[in-house]
Coordinates of C-alpha atoms in Angstrom, one line a residue:
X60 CA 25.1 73.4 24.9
X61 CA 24.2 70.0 23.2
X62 CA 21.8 67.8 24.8
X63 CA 22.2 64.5 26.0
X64 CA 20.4 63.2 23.2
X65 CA 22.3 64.9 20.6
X66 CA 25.1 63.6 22.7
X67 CA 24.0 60.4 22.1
X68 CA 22.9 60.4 18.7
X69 CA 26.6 62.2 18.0
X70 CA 28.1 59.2 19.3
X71 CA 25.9 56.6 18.0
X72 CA 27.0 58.2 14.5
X73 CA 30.6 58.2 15.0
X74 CA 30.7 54.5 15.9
X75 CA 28.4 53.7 12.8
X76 CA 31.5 56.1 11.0
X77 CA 33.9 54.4 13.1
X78 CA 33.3 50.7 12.2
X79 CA 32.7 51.4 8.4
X80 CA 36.3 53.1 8.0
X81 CA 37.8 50.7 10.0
X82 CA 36.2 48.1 7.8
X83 CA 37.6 49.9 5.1
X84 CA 40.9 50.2 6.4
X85 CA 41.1 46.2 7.2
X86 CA 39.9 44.9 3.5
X87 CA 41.6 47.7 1.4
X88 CA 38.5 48.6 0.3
X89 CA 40.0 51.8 -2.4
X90 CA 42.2 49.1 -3.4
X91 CA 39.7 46.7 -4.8
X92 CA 37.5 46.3 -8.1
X93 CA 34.6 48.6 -7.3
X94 CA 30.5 47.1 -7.2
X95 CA 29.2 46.6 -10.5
X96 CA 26.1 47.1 -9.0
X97 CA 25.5 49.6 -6.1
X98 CA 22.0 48.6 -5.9
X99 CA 22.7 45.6 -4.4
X100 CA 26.0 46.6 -3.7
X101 CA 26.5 44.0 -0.4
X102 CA 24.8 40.8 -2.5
X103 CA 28.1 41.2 -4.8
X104 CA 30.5 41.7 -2.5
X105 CA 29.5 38.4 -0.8
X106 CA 29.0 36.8 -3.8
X107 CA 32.4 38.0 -4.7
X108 CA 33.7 37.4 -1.6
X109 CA 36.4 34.4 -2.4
X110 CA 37.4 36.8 -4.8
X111 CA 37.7 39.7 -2.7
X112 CA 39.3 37.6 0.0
X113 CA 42.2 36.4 -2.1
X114 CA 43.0 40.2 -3.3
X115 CA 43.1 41.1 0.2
X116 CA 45.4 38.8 1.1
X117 CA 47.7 39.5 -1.4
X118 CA 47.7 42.9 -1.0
X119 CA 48.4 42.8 2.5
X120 CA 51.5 40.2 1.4
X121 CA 52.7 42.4 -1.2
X122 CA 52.5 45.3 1.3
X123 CA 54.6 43.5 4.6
X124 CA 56.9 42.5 1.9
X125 CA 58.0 45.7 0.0
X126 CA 61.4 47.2 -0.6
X127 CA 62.0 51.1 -1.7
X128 CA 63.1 51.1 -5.5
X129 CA 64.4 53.5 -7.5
X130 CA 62.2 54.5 -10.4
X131 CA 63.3 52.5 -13.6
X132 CA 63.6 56.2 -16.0
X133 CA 64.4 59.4 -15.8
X134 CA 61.1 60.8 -16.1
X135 CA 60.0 58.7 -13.8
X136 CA 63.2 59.6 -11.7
X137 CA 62.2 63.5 -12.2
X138 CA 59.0 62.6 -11.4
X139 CA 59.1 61.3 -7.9
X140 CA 62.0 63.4 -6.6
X141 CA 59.0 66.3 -7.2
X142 CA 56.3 63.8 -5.4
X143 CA 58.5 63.7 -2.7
X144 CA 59.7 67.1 -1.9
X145 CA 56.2 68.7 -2.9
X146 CA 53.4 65.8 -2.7
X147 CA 52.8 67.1 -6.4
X148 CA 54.2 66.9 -9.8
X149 CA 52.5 68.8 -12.9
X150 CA 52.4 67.5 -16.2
X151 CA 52.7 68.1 -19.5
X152 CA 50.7 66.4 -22.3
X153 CA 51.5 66.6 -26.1
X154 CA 48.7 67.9 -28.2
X155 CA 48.2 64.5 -29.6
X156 CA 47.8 62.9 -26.8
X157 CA 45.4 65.6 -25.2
X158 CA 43.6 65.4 -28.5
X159 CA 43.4 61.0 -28.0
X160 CA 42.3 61.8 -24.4
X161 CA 39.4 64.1 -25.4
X162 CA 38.5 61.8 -28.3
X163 CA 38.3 58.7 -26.2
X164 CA 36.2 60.0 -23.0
X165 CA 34.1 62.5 -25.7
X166 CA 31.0 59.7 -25.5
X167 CA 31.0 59.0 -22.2
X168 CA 31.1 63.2 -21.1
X169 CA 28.1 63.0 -23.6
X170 CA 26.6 60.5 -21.0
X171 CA 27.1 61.8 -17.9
X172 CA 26.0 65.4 -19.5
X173 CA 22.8 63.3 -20.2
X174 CA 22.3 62.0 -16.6
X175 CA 23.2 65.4 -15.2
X176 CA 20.5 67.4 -17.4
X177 CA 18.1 64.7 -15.1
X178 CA 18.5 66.8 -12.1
X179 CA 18.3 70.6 -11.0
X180 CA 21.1 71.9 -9.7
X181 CA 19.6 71.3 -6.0
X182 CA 19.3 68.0 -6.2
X183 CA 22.5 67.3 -7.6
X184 CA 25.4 65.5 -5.0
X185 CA 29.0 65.7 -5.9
X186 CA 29.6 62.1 -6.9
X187 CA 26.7 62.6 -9.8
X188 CA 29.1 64.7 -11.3
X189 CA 31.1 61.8 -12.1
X190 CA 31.2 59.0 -14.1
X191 CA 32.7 55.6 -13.1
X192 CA 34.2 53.6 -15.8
X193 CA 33.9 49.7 -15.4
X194 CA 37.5 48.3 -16.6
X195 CA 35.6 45.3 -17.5
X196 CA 33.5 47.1 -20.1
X197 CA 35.7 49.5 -21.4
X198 CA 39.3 47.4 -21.2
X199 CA 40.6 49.7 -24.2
X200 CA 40.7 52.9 -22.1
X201 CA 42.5 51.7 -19.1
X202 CA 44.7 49.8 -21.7
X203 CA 45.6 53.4 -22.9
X204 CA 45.9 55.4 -19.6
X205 CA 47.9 52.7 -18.6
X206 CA 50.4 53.2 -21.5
X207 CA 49.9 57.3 -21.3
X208 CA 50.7 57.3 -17.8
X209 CA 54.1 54.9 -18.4
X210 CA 55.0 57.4 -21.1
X211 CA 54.6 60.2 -18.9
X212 CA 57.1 58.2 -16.0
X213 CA 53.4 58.6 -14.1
X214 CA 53.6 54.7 -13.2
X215 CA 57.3 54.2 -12.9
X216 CA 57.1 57.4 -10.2
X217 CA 53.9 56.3 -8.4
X218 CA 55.3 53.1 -8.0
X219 CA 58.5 53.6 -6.4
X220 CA 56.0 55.8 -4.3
X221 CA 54.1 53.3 -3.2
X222 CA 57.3 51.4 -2.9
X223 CA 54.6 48.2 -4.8
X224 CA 53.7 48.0 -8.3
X225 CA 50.7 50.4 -9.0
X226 CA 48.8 50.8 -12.1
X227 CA 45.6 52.9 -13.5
X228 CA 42.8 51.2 -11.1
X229 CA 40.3 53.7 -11.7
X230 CA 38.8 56.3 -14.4
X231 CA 36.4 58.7 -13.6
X232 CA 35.5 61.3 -16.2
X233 CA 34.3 64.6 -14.0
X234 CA 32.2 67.5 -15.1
X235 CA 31.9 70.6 -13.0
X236 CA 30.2 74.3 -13.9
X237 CA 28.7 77.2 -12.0
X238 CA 25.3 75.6 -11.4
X239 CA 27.2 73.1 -8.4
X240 CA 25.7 73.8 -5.5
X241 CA 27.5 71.1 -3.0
X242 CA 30.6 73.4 -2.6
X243 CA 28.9 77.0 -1.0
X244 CA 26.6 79.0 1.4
X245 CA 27.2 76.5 3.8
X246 CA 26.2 78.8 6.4
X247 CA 23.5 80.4 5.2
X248 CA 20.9 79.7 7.3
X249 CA 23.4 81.4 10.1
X250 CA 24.1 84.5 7.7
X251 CA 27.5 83.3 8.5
X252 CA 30.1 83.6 4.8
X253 CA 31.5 80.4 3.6
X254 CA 35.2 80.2 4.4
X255 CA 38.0 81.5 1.8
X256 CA 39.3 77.9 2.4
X257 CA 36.0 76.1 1.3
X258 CA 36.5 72.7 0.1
X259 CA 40.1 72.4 1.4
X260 CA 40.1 68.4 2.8
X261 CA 42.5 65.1 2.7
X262 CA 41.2 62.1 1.4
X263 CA 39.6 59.2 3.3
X264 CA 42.0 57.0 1.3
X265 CA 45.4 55.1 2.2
X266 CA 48.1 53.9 0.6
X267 CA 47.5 55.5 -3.0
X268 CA 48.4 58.3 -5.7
X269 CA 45.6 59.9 -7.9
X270 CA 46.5 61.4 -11.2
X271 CA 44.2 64.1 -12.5
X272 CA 43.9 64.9 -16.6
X273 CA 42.2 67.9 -17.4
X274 CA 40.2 67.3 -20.6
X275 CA 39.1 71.3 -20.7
X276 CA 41.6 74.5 -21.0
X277 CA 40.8 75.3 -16.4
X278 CA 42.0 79.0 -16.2
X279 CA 41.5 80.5 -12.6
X280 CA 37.8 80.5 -12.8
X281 CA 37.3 77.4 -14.2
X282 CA 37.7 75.2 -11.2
X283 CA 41.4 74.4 -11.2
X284 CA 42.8 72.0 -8.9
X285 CA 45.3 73.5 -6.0
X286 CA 47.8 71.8 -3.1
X287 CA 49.1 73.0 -0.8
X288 CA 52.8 71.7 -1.4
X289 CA 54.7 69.9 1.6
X290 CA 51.7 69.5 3.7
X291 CA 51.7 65.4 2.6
X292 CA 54.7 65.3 5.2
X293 CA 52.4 66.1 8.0
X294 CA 52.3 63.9 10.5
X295 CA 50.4 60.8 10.3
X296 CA 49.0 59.9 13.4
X297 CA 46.5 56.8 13.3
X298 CA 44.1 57.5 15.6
X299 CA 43.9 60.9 14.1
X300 CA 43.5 59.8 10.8
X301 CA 40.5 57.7 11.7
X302 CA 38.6 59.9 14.0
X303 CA 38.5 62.5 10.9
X304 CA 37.4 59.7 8.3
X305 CA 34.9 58.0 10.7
X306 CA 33.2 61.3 11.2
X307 CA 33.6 62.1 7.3
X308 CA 31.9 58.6 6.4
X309 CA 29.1 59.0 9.7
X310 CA 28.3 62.5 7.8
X311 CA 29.2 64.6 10.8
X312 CA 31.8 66.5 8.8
X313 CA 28.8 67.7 6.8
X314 CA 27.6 71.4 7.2
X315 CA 23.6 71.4 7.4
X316 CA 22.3 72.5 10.3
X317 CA 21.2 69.3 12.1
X318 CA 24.8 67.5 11.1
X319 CA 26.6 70.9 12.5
X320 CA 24.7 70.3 15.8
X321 CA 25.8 66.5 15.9
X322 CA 29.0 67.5 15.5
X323 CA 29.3 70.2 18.3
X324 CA 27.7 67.5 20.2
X325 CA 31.2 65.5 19.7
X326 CA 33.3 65.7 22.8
X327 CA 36.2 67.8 21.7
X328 CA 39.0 65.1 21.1
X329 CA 36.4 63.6 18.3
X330 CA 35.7 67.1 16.7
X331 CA 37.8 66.0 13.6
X332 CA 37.2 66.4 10.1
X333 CA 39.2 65.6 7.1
X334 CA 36.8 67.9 4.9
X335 CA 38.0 71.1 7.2
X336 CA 38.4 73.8 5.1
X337 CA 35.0 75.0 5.4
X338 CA 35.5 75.9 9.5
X339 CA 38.0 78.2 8.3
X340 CA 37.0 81.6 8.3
X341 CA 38.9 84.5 6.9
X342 CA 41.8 85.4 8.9
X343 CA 42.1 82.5 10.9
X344 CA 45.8 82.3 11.0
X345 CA 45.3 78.6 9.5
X346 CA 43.3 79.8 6.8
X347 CA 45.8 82.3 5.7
X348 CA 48.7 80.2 5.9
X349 CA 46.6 77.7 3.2
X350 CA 45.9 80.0 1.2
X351 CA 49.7 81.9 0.7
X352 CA 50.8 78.2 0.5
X353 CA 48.6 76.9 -2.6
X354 CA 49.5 75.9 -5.5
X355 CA 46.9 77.0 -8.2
X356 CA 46.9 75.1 -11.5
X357 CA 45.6 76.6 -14.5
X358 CA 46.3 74.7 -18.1
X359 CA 49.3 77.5 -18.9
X360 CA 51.0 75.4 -16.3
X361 CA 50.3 71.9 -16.9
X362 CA 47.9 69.4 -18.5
X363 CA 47.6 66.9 -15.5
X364 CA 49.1 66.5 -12.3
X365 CA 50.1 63.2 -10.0
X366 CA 49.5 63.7 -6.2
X367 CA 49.6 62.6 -2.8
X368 CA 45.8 62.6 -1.7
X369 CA 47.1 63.2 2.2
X370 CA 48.1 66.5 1.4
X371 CA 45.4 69.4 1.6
X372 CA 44.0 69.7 -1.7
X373 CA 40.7 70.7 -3.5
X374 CA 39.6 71.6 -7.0
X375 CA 36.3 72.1 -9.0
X376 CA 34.9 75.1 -7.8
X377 CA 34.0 76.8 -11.4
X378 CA 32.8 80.1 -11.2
X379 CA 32.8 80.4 -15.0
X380 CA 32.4 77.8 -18.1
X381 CA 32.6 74.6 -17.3
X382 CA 35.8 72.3 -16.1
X383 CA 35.6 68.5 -18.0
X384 CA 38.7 66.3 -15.8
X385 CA 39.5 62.9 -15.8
X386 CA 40.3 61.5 -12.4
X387 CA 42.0 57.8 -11.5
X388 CA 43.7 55.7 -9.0
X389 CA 46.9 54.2 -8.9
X390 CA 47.4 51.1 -6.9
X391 CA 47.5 47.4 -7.2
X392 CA 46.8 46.2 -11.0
X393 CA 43.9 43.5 -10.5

């Protein structure tokens, strides 16, 4: 049974999750440039407040305002009817274009393999294994996403979507091998075996698509990227929605031992996660109905995929090699 101070401290942590979600949630926050500089990451956002302000504002316009539309091609057309029946759509990339792709990021995997080699795999967290690309200093590569992802009826889909006009907002170049240690033995310290559903989560994120490049060949050990098609279509209670974020951004969601006793110290309507896949154990009839239900996808079935990050997805558990992906966001062009 928790103790009234781990009762407390539980729900002094929510509300700190609570308030920074809903913070989120009121300025759009996924929707606008990122920090140049996390080290003084709330200086620049007030310095760039005015900025910020005036984004926000016409963001929220834009959104009270929109009207469904029909994409404006067929591939875009093709496209979205799969988005909408499945939350997914796989792609397929030329050889020249993967080739272009693989040329253009090769420096920057040759940075982030530098900042990686920095760290033991112990100290490693899961956003070290990316690489955020600043659109300011490298224009020429959202330029060409941009035009890939129009070429691909990626942008014409996503935006009927989104019922707005979205473009590439983000790049993130990703590298993933066996030496990861964020995804498993959760439960170690309990003898307990981490769930056959590990990893499985919804985003913290409203109100966007991502769309996923993989740079590597990703066979069935090398990390691939699975959805569990439909599940977008789940219902979208609010409240819902931000209990699970708040306790993903308060850390409660996490699995070490003192965060795990935090979170039992919940009361039982807060016990939400949107990272939930790792309370799954085998044979929970949940788990099992995930897991008959995913969609696996290995480079013999497509180069890239679009998705709907509401549905339960996860990816980038290599077990052998190494995966090299290129995430980004579509949403408002800034």
């Amino acid at each position: 049974m928790p103790s009234l101070g781990d009762r407390v401290a539980a729900l002094a942590k929510f509300v700190s999750g609570l308030t920074i979600i809903t913070a989120r949630l009121i300025a759009d926050y996924e929707h606008l440039p990122r920090p140049k500089d996390k080290s003084h990451k709330v200086a620049e956002l007030i310095r760039r407040s005015p900025t910020y302000l005036h984004l926000v504002a016409t963001q929220k316009l834009r959104r009270l305002t929109r009207r469904p539309a029909e994409p404006k091609t067929l591939t875009g057309t093709n496209v979205l009817n799969t988005l909408n029946r499945d939350g997914i759509a796989g792609l397929r990339l030329s050889a020249e274009q993967l080739a272009q792709v693989r040329d253009l990021l090769a420096p920057h995997y040759r940075t982030l393999e530098a900042r990686l080699a920095k760290k033991t795999p112990d100290q490693r967290h899961f956003d070290e294994t990316r690489l955020w690309l600043d659109k300011d200093i490298f224009p020429g590569i959202y330029t060409y996403f941009n035009q890939l992802a129009s070429e691909l009826g990626v942008i014409d889909a996503a935006s009927a979507y989104c019922q707005r006009p979205v473009a590439v907002a983000h790049v993130v170049p990703q590298i993933n091998d066996p030496s990861d240690k964020f995804w498993a033995n959760h439960f170690g310290d309990i003898g307990v075996a981490d769930s056959p559903c590990d990893y499985c989560h919804i985003d913290a994120t409203y109100n966007l698509l991502k769309f996923i490049i993989y740079v590597s060949e990703v066979g069935p050990d090398n990390g691939p990227f699975t959805y569990v098609r439909g599940t977008h279509r789940a219902s979208r209670k609010f409240w819902d929605g931000l209990i699970r974020r708040a306790n993903d951004y308060a850390g409660l969601s996490w699995t070490k031992p003192q965060n795990r006793r935090l979170f039992n110290a919940l009361p039982k309507f807060l016990q939400r996660k949107a990272a939930f896949g790792v309370d799954l154990p085998a044979g929970n009839e949940y788990a099992d109905a995930i897991l008959e239900n995913e969609w696996r996808i290995t480079s013999d079935q497509g180069d890239a995929v679009l998705f709907d990050p509401f549905g339960i997805h996860r990816g980038g558990m290599v077990r052998q090699g190494r995966r090299l992906v290129v995430t980004m966001m579509l949403t408002e062009p800034t």
